[in-house]
mmCIF file of N, CA and C in Angstrom:
data_model
loop_
_atom_site.group_PDB
_atom_site.id
_atom_site.type_symbol
_atom_site.label_atom_id
_atom_site.label_comp_id
_atom_site.label_asym_id
_atom_site.label_seq_id
_atom_site.Cartn_x
_atom_site.Cartn_y
_atom_site.Cartn_z
ATOM 1 N N MET E 1273 105.019 96.538 81.138
ATOM 2 C CA MET E 1273 104.371 97.330 82.168
ATOM 3 C C MET E 1273 104.156 96.459 83.402
ATOM 4 N N ALA E 1274 104.383 97.028 84.565
ATOM 5 C CA ALA E 1274 104.259 96.291 85.821
ATOM 6 C C ALA E 1274 102.927 96.631 86.483
ATOM 7 N N LYS E 1275 101.993 95.689 86.387
ATOM 8 C CA LYS E 1275 100.685 95.865 87.001
ATOM 9 C C LYS E 1275 100.507 94.825 88.099
ATOM 10 N N TYR E 1276 99.883 95.267 89.164
ATOM 11 C CA TYR E 1276 99.648 94.429 90.326
ATOM 12 C C TYR E 1276 98.183 94.574 90.710
ATOM 13 N N LEU E 1277 97.639 93.604 91.429
ATOM 14 C CA LEU E 1277 96.233 93.638 91.804
ATOM 15 C C LEU E 1277 96.105 93.657 93.322
ATOM 16 N N GLN E 1278 95.540 94.740 93.838
ATOM 17 C CA GLN E 1278 95.280 94.870 95.266
ATOM 18 C C GLN E 1278 93.848 94.420 95.532
ATOM 19 N N ILE E 1279 93.665 93.611 96.580
ATOM 20 C CA ILE E 1279 92.335 93.188 96.999
ATOM 21 C C ILE E 1279 92.131 93.688 98.418
ATOM 22 N N THR E 1280 91.152 94.566 98.599
ATOM 23 C CA THR E 1280 90.907 95.154 99.912
ATOM 24 C C THR E 1280 89.911 94.309 100.699
ATOM 25 N N THR E 1281 89.834 94.564 101.993
ATOM 26 C CA THR E 1281 88.875 93.851 102.835
ATOM 27 C C THR E 1281 87.441 94.198 102.457
ATOM 28 N N ALA E 1282 87.235 95.308 101.756
ATOM 29 C CA ALA E 1282 85.898 95.692 101.277
ATOM 30 C C ALA E 1282 85.537 94.963 99.983
ATOM 31 N N GLY E 1283 86.466 94.135 99.470
ATOM 32 C CA GLY E 1283 86.202 93.394 98.250
ATOM 33 C C GLY E 1283 86.558 94.135 96.977
ATOM 34 N N GLU E 1284 87.190 95.293 97.113
ATOM 35 C CA GLU E 1284 87.596 96.060 95.932
ATOM 36 C C GLU E 1284 88.809 95.417 95.281
ATOM 37 N N LEU E 1285 88.805 95.372 93.954
ATOM 38 C CA LEU E 1285 89.942 94.891 93.175
ATOM 39 C C LEU E 1285 90.539 96.099 92.467
ATOM 40 N N ASN E 1286 91.695 96.532 92.917
ATOM 41 C CA ASN E 1286 92.348 97.726 92.379
ATOM 42 C C ASN E 1286 93.606 97.347 91.626
ATOM 43 N N THR E 1287 93.659 97.708 90.352
ATOM 44 C CA THR E 1287 94.878 97.490 89.581
ATOM 45 C C THR E 1287 95.840 98.630 89.883
ATOM 46 N N ILE E 1288 97.040 98.284 90.277
ATOM 47 C CA ILE E 1288 98.094 99.264 90.543
ATOM 48 C C ILE E 1288 99.090 99.150 89.402
ATOM 49 N N ASP E 1289 99.285 100.245 88.682
ATOM 50 C CA ASP E 1289 100.155 100.252 87.510
ATOM 51 C C ASP E 1289 101.383 101.111 87.796
ATOM 52 N N PHE E 1290 102.538 100.472 87.866
ATOM 53 C CA PHE E 1290 103.787 101.186 88.105
ATOM 54 C C PHE E 1290 104.505 101.535 86.809
ATOM 55 N N GLY E 1291 103.848 101.309 85.678
ATOM 56 C CA GLY E 1291 104.493 101.609 84.404
ATOM 57 C C GLY E 1291 105.700 100.719 84.198
ATOM 58 N N ASP E 1292 106.857 101.320 83.962
ATOM 59 C CA ASP E 1292 108.082 100.553 83.722
ATOM 60 C C ASP E 1292 108.780 100.121 85.007
ATOM 61 N N LYS E 1293 108.308 100.615 86.153
ATOM 62 C CA LYS E 1293 108.944 100.319 87.436
ATOM 63 C C LYS E 1293 108.389 99.010 88.007
ATOM 64 N N PHE E 1294 109.257 98.206 88.592
ATOM 65 C CA PHE E 1294 108.819 97.016 89.313
ATOM 66 C C PHE E 1294 108.486 97.412 90.747
ATOM 67 N N ALA E 1295 107.518 96.731 91.358
ATOM 68 C CA ALA E 1295 107.211 96.972 92.764
ATOM 69 C C ALA E 1295 108.399 96.553 93.610
ATOM 70 N N ASP E 1296 108.618 97.294 94.702
ATOM 71 C CA ASP E 1296 109.629 96.875 95.671
ATOM 72 C C ASP E 1296 108.927 96.612 96.997
ATOM 73 N N ILE E 1297 109.682 96.215 97.983
ATOM 74 C CA ILE E 1297 109.072 95.820 99.250
ATOM 75 C C ILE E 1297 108.319 96.969 99.907
ATOM 76 N N GLN E 1298 108.762 98.195 99.735
ATOM 77 C CA GLN E 1298 108.042 99.345 100.288
ATOM 78 C C GLN E 1298 106.670 99.489 99.635
ATOM 79 N N ASP E 1299 106.593 99.233 98.324
ATOM 80 C CA ASP E 1299 105.307 99.271 97.632
ATOM 81 C C ASP E 1299 104.369 98.189 98.180
ATOM 82 N N ILE E 1300 104.932 97.031 98.474
ATOM 83 C CA ILE E 1300 104.140 95.930 99.028
ATOM 84 C C ILE E 1300 103.609 96.310 100.406
ATOM 85 N N TYR E 1301 104.467 96.888 101.249
ATOM 86 C CA TYR E 1301 104.029 97.335 102.572
ATOM 87 C C TYR E 1301 102.898 98.347 102.456
ATOM 88 N N GLU E 1302 103.026 99.282 101.529
ATOM 89 C CA GLU E 1302 102.008 100.315 101.354
ATOM 90 C C GLU E 1302 100.685 99.706 100.893
ATOM 91 N N ALA E 1303 100.741 98.793 99.934
ATOM 92 C CA ALA E 1303 99.515 98.195 99.389
ATOM 93 C C ALA E 1303 98.800 97.307 100.404
ATOM 94 N N THR E 1304 99.565 96.666 101.286
ATOM 95 C CA THR E 1304 98.967 95.790 102.292
ATOM 96 C C THR E 1304 98.715 96.508 103.617
ATOM 97 N N LYS E 1305 99.230 97.714 103.739
ATOM 98 C CA LYS E 1305 99.071 98.528 104.955
ATOM 99 C C LYS E 1305 99.592 97.811 106.198
ATOM 100 N N CYS E 1306 100.780 97.222 106.056
ATOM 101 C CA CYS E 1306 101.359 96.515 107.196
ATOM 102 C C CYS E 1306 102.880 96.651 107.185
ATOM 103 N N GLU E 1307 103.505 96.150 108.244
ATOM 104 C CA GLU E 1307 104.952 96.265 108.386
ATOM 105 C C GLU E 1307 105.684 94.947 108.183
ATOM 106 N N ILE E 1308 104.980 93.826 108.327
ATOM 107 C CA ILE E 1308 105.587 92.504 108.138
ATOM 108 C C ILE E 1308 104.693 91.735 107.175
ATOM 109 N N VAL E 1309 105.251 91.312 106.050
ATOM 110 C CA VAL E 1309 104.447 90.607 105.053
ATOM 111 C C VAL E 1309 104.822 89.131 104.970
ATOM 112 N N GLN E 1310 103.864 88.373 104.510
ATOM 113 C CA GLN E 1310 104.049 86.965 104.183
ATOM 114 C C GLN E 1310 103.656 86.830 102.718
ATOM 115 N N VAL E 1311 104.321 85.964 101.995
ATOM 116 C CA VAL E 1311 103.957 85.729 100.597
ATOM 117 C C VAL E 1311 103.593 84.263 100.423
ATOM 118 N N ILE E 1312 102.482 84.037 99.712
ATOM 119 C CA ILE E 1312 101.977 82.686 99.452
ATOM 120 C C ILE E 1312 101.846 82.522 97.943
ATOM 121 N N GLY E 1313 102.345 81.431 97.419
ATOM 122 C CA GLY E 1313 102.189 81.135 95.999
ATOM 123 C C GLY E 1313 100.819 80.536 95.728
ATOM 124 N N LEU E 1314 100.092 81.152 94.781
ATOM 125 C CA LEU E 1314 98.740 80.709 94.432
ATOM 126 C C LEU E 1314 98.603 80.558 92.923
ATOM 127 N N ASN E 1315 98.653 79.369 92.427
ATOM 128 C CA ASN E 1315 98.354 79.132 91.011
ATOM 129 C C ASN E 1315 99.029 80.127 90.068
ATOM 130 N N GLY E 1316 100.324 80.287 90.208
ATOM 131 C CA GLY E 1316 101.071 81.145 89.295
ATOM 132 C C GLY E 1316 101.157 82.610 89.674
ATOM 133 N N VAL E 1317 100.573 82.995 90.798
ATOM 134 C CA VAL E 1317 100.717 84.367 91.289
ATOM 135 C C VAL E 1317 101.196 84.314 92.732
ATOM 136 N N SER E 1318 101.698 85.436 93.209
ATOM 137 C CA SER E 1318 102.117 85.552 94.607
ATOM 138 C C SER E 1318 101.144 86.459 95.336
ATOM 139 N N MET E 1319 100.629 85.993 96.471
ATOM 140 C CA MET E 1319 99.747 86.803 97.311
ATOM 141 C C MET E 1319 100.553 87.289 98.506
ATOM 142 N N TRP E 1320 100.685 88.602 98.623
ATOM 143 C CA TRP E 1320 101.395 89.229 99.735
ATOM 144 C C TRP E 1320 100.349 89.714 100.736
ATOM 145 N N LEU E 1321 100.534 89.357 102.017
ATOM 146 C CA LEU E 1321 99.552 89.691 103.032
ATOM 147 C C LEU E 1321 100.221 90.050 104.345
ATOM 148 N N ASP E 1322 99.427 90.564 105.253
ATOM 149 C CA ASP E 1322 99.906 90.967 106.581
ATOM 150 C C ASP E 1322 100.195 89.725 107.414
ATOM 151 N N GLU E 1323 101.452 89.513 107.728
ATOM 152 C CA GLU E 1323 101.882 88.351 108.526
ATOM 153 C C GLU E 1323 101.195 88.337 109.897
ATOM 154 N N GLU E 1324 100.915 89.512 110.435
ATOM 155 C CA GLU E 1324 100.337 89.606 111.779
ATOM 156 C C GLU E 1324 98.861 89.993 111.757
ATOM 157 N N GLY E 1325 98.203 89.823 110.611
ATOM 158 C CA GLY E 1325 96.821 90.265 110.447
ATOM 159 C C GLY E 1325 95.841 89.690 111.452
ATOM 160 N N LYS E 1326 96.033 88.440 111.820
ATOM 161 C CA LYS E 1326 95.118 87.817 112.774
ATOM 162 C C LYS E 1326 95.314 88.347 114.185
ATOM 163 N N TYR E 1327 96.501 88.852 114.455
ATOM 164 C CA TYR E 1327 96.817 89.337 115.800
ATOM 165 C C TYR E 1327 96.640 90.840 115.956
ATOM 166 N N SER E 1328 96.586 91.536 114.837
ATOM 167 C CA SER E 1328 96.527 93.002 114.893
ATOM 168 C C SER E 1328 95.133 93.560 114.649
ATOM 169 N N GLY E 1329 94.132 92.685 114.610
ATOM 170 C CA GLY E 1329 92.753 93.152 114.492
ATOM 171 C C GLY E 1329 92.322 93.491 113.072
ATOM 172 N N ARG E 1330 93.020 92.990 112.077
ATOM 173 C CA ARG E 1330 92.608 93.228 110.682
ATOM 174 C C ARG E 1330 91.275 92.527 110.410
ATOM 175 N N LEU E 1331 90.532 93.074 109.458
ATOM 176 C CA LEU E 1331 89.287 92.452 109.034
ATOM 177 C C LEU E 1331 89.574 91.266 108.127
ATOM 178 N N VAL E 1332 88.659 90.304 108.113
ATOM 179 C CA VAL E 1332 88.780 89.179 107.195
ATOM 180 C C VAL E 1332 88.632 89.704 105.767
ATOM 181 N N ASN E 1333 89.484 89.216 104.885
ATOM 182 C CA ASN E 1333 89.403 89.558 103.472
ATOM 183 C C ASN E 1333 88.749 88.367 102.769
ATOM 184 N N ASP E 1334 87.429 88.438 102.612
ATOM 185 C CA ASP E 1334 86.676 87.318 102.039
ATOM 186 C C ASP E 1334 87.110 87.006 100.619
ATOM 187 N N THR E 1335 87.418 88.034 99.846
ATOM 188 C CA THR E 1335 87.806 87.827 98.452
ATOM 189 C C THR E 1335 89.146 87.107 98.374
ATOM 190 N N ALA E 1336 90.125 87.576 99.136
ATOM 191 C CA ALA E 1336 91.435 86.919 99.156
ATOM 192 C C ALA E 1336 91.328 85.510 99.745
ATOM 193 N N THR E 1337 90.461 85.342 100.734
ATOM 194 C CA THR E 1337 90.256 84.023 101.319
ATOM 195 C C THR E 1337 89.698 83.054 100.273
ATOM 196 N N THR E 1338 88.800 83.533 99.414
ATOM 197 C CA THR E 1338 88.269 82.692 98.338
ATOM 198 C C THR E 1338 89.385 82.208 97.429
ATOM 199 N N LEU E 1339 90.306 83.093 97.060
ATOM 200 C CA LEU E 1339 91.451 82.679 96.235
ATOM 201 C C LEU E 1339 92.294 81.635 96.963
ATOM 202 N N PHE E 1340 92.529 81.853 98.245
ATOM 203 C CA PHE E 1340 93.310 80.912 99.045
ATOM 204 C C PHE E 1340 92.611 79.552 99.090
ATOM 205 N N TRP E 1341 91.308 79.551 99.365
ATOM 206 C CA TRP E 1341 90.551 78.302 99.439
ATOM 207 C C TRP E 1341 90.545 77.573 98.098
ATOM 208 N N ASN E 1342 90.452 78.316 96.990
ATOM 209 C CA ASN E 1342 90.483 77.689 95.667
ATOM 210 C C ASN E 1342 91.797 76.954 95.436
ATOM 211 N N ALA E 1343 92.866 77.448 96.028
ATOM 212 C CA ALA E 1343 94.186 76.835 95.848
ATOM 213 C C ALA E 1343 94.461 75.726 96.864
ATOM 214 N N PHE E 1344 94.019 75.911 98.109
ATOM 215 C CA PHE E 1344 94.431 75.004 99.189
ATOM 216 C C PHE E 1344 93.286 74.353 99.959
ATOM 217 N N GLY E 1345 92.065 74.701 99.661
ATOM 218 C CA GLY E 1345 90.935 74.225 100.453
ATOM 219 C C GLY E 1345 90.697 75.158 101.633
ATOM 220 N N ALA E 1346 89.618 74.926 102.337
ATOM 221 C CA ALA E 1346 89.214 75.803 103.442
ATOM 222 C C ALA E 1346 90.020 75.492 104.696
ATOM 223 N N THR E 1347 91.318 75.768 104.628
ATOM 224 C CA THR E 1347 92.210 75.448 105.742
ATOM 225 C C THR E 1347 92.624 76.666 106.565
ATOM 226 N N ASP E 1348 92.353 77.865 106.066
ATOM 227 C CA ASP E 1348 92.767 79.085 106.755
ATOM 228 C C ASP E 1348 91.976 80.240 106.154
ATOM 229 N N TYR E 1349 92.154 81.424 106.684
ATOM 230 C CA TYR E 1349 91.516 82.616 106.137
ATOM 231 C C TYR E 1349 92.532 83.743 106.108
ATOM 232 N N ILE E 1350 92.263 84.737 105.265
ATOM 233 C CA ILE E 1350 93.193 85.845 105.035
ATOM 234 C C ILE E 1350 92.640 87.108 105.687
ATOM 235 N N MET E 1351 93.512 87.821 106.372
ATOM 236 C CA MET E 1351 93.133 89.057 107.062
ATOM 237 C C MET E 1351 93.818 90.249 106.395
ATOM 238 N N GLY E 1352 93.122 91.365 106.289
ATOM 239 C CA GLY E 1352 93.706 92.598 105.772
ATOM 240 C C GLY E 1352 93.778 92.637 104.255
ATOM 241 N N ASP E 1353 94.209 93.793 103.749
ATOM 242 C CA ASP E 1353 94.377 93.975 102.316
ATOM 243 C C ASP E 1353 95.553 93.139 101.826
ATOM 244 N N VAL E 1354 95.462 92.665 100.582
ATOM 245 C CA VAL E 1354 96.547 91.891 99.980
ATOM 246 C C VAL E 1354 96.892 92.496 98.623
ATOM 247 N N ILE E 1355 98.041 92.111 98.116
ATOM 248 C CA ILE E 1355 98.425 92.473 96.757
ATOM 249 C C ILE E 1355 98.887 91.203 96.050
ATOM 250 N N LEU E 1356 98.435 91.052 94.816
ATOM 251 C CA LEU E 1356 98.842 89.916 93.989
ATOM 252 C C LEU E 1356 99.881 90.391 92.992
ATOM 253 N N THR E 1357 100.943 89.620 92.867
ATOM 254 C CA THR E 1357 102.027 89.949 91.947
ATOM 255 C C THR E 1357 102.404 88.688 91.171
ATOM 256 N N GLY E 1358 103.294 88.872 90.215
ATOM 257 C CA GLY E 1358 103.924 87.722 89.593
ATOM 258 C C GLY E 1358 105.045 87.250 90.506
ATOM 259 N N ALA E 1359 105.784 86.272 90.033
ATOM 260 C CA ALA E 1359 106.920 85.754 90.804
ATOM 261 C C ALA E 1359 108.114 86.697 90.661
ATOM 262 N N GLU E 1360 109.146 86.454 91.442
ATOM 263 C CA GLU E 1360 110.390 87.207 91.258
ATOM 264 C C GLU E 1360 111.070 86.729 89.990
ATOM 265 N N ASP E 1361 111.703 87.659 89.285
ATOM 266 C CA ASP E 1361 112.458 87.255 88.099
ATOM 267 C C ASP E 1361 113.889 86.896 88.499
ATOM 268 N N SER E 1362 114.721 86.592 87.533
ATOM 269 C CA SER E 1362 116.091 86.147 87.817
ATOM 270 C C SER E 1362 116.943 87.229 88.482
ATOM 271 N N LYS E 1363 116.491 88.482 88.427
ATOM 272 C CA LYS E 1363 117.211 89.577 89.076
ATOM 273 C C LYS E 1363 116.614 89.938 90.435
ATOM 274 N N GLY E 1364 115.641 89.132 90.889
ATOM 275 C CA GLY E 1364 115.040 89.376 92.194
ATOM 276 C C GLY E 1364 113.961 90.442 92.197
ATOM 277 N N ARG E 1365 113.533 90.884 91.031
ATOM 278 C CA ARG E 1365 112.484 91.903 90.949
ATOM 279 C C ARG E 1365 111.114 91.247 91.043
ATOM 280 N N ILE E 1366 110.184 91.928 91.682
ATOM 281 C CA ILE E 1366 108.816 91.425 91.819
ATOM 282 C C ILE E 1366 108.076 91.786 90.536
ATOM 283 N N THR E 1367 107.776 90.774 89.739
ATOM 284 C CA THR E 1367 107.151 91.026 88.445
ATOM 285 C C THR E 1367 105.668 91.333 88.595
ATOM 286 N N GLY E 1368 105.133 91.946 87.571
ATOM 287 C CA GLY E 1368 103.718 92.283 87.553
ATOM 288 C C GLY E 1368 102.886 91.177 86.935
ATOM 289 N N LEU E 1369 101.604 91.453 86.784
ATOM 290 C CA LEU E 1369 100.650 90.533 86.190
ATOM 291 C C LEU E 1369 100.234 91.048 84.822
ATOM 292 N N SER E 1370 100.032 90.155 83.889
ATOM 293 C CA SER E 1370 99.541 90.562 82.569
ATOM 294 C C SER E 1370 98.069 90.962 82.684
ATOM 295 N N ASP E 1371 97.598 91.744 81.717
ATOM 296 C CA ASP E 1371 96.175 92.104 81.690
ATOM 297 C C ASP E 1371 95.315 90.849 81.636
ATOM 298 N N LYS E 1372 95.777 89.840 80.890
ATOM 299 C CA LYS E 1372 95.046 88.582 80.777
ATOM 300 C C LYS E 1372 94.941 87.889 82.138
ATOM 301 N N LYS E 1373 96.040 87.858 82.894
ATOM 302 C CA LYS E 1373 96.032 87.207 84.213
ATOM 303 C C LYS E 1373 95.129 87.963 85.178
ATOM 304 N N ILE E 1374 95.163 89.285 85.137
ATOM 305 C CA ILE E 1374 94.279 90.088 86.001
ATOM 306 C C ILE E 1374 92.824 89.787 85.668
ATOM 307 N N ALA E 1375 92.497 89.721 84.380
ATOM 308 C CA ALA E 1375 91.125 89.410 83.958
ATOM 309 C C ALA E 1375 90.712 88.009 84.415
ATOM 310 N N GLU E 1376 91.624 87.039 84.326
ATOM 311 C CA GLU E 1376 91.324 85.679 84.787
ATOM 312 C C GLU E 1376 90.999 85.664 86.277
ATOM 313 N N ILE E 1377 91.797 86.378 87.052
ATOM 314 C CA ILE E 1377 91.568 86.438 88.505
ATOM 315 C C ILE E 1377 90.218 87.079 88.790
ATOM 316 N N GLN E 1378 89.942 88.192 88.133
ATOM 317 C CA GLN E 1378 88.668 88.875 88.333
ATOM 318 C C GLN E 1378 87.488 87.990 87.939
ATOM 319 N N ASN E 1379 87.619 87.284 86.819
ATOM 320 C CA ASN E 1379 86.531 86.390 86.384
ATOM 321 C C ASN E 1379 86.336 85.236 87.343
ATOM 322 N N ASP E 1380 87.418 84.677 87.882
ATOM 323 C CA ASP E 1380 87.321 83.586 88.844
ATOM 324 C C ASP E 1380 86.566 84.019 90.098
ATOM 325 N N LEU E 1381 86.734 85.271 90.480
ATOM 326 C CA LEU E 1381 86.077 85.773 91.681
ATOM 327 C C LEU E 1381 84.618 86.110 91.449
ATOM 328 N N ILE E 1382 84.257 86.410 90.213
ATOM 329 C CA ILE E 1382 82.863 86.750 89.901
ATOM 330 C C ILE E 1382 82.022 85.489 89.768
ATOM 331 N N LEU E 1383 82.594 84.442 89.220
ATOM 332 C CA LEU E 1383 81.825 83.205 88.986
ATOM 333 C C LEU E 1383 81.571 82.436 90.241
#
């Protein structure tokens, strides 16, 4: 099952379940509400975000920024909604996150 985790600027953590389908770039655009995305590798997951978020007036995403800071230190901040995915597989598909990985991310943000 392909599950992904959306983190909104309001701090909501939404699991998106595509069932047997892998997310594609259109799904990423929809989840991040943007037209140009950037992807950052964070401790075994990929964070997809609005490449132009700082210039387009997006709100700061404190929750996503916390994940970024945990990985890289307080060197930048994240704007707009983001989606967390697994890495691409050998066929170029954007893999999902296991229930265990989603729970780990959620627990890291609560503590």
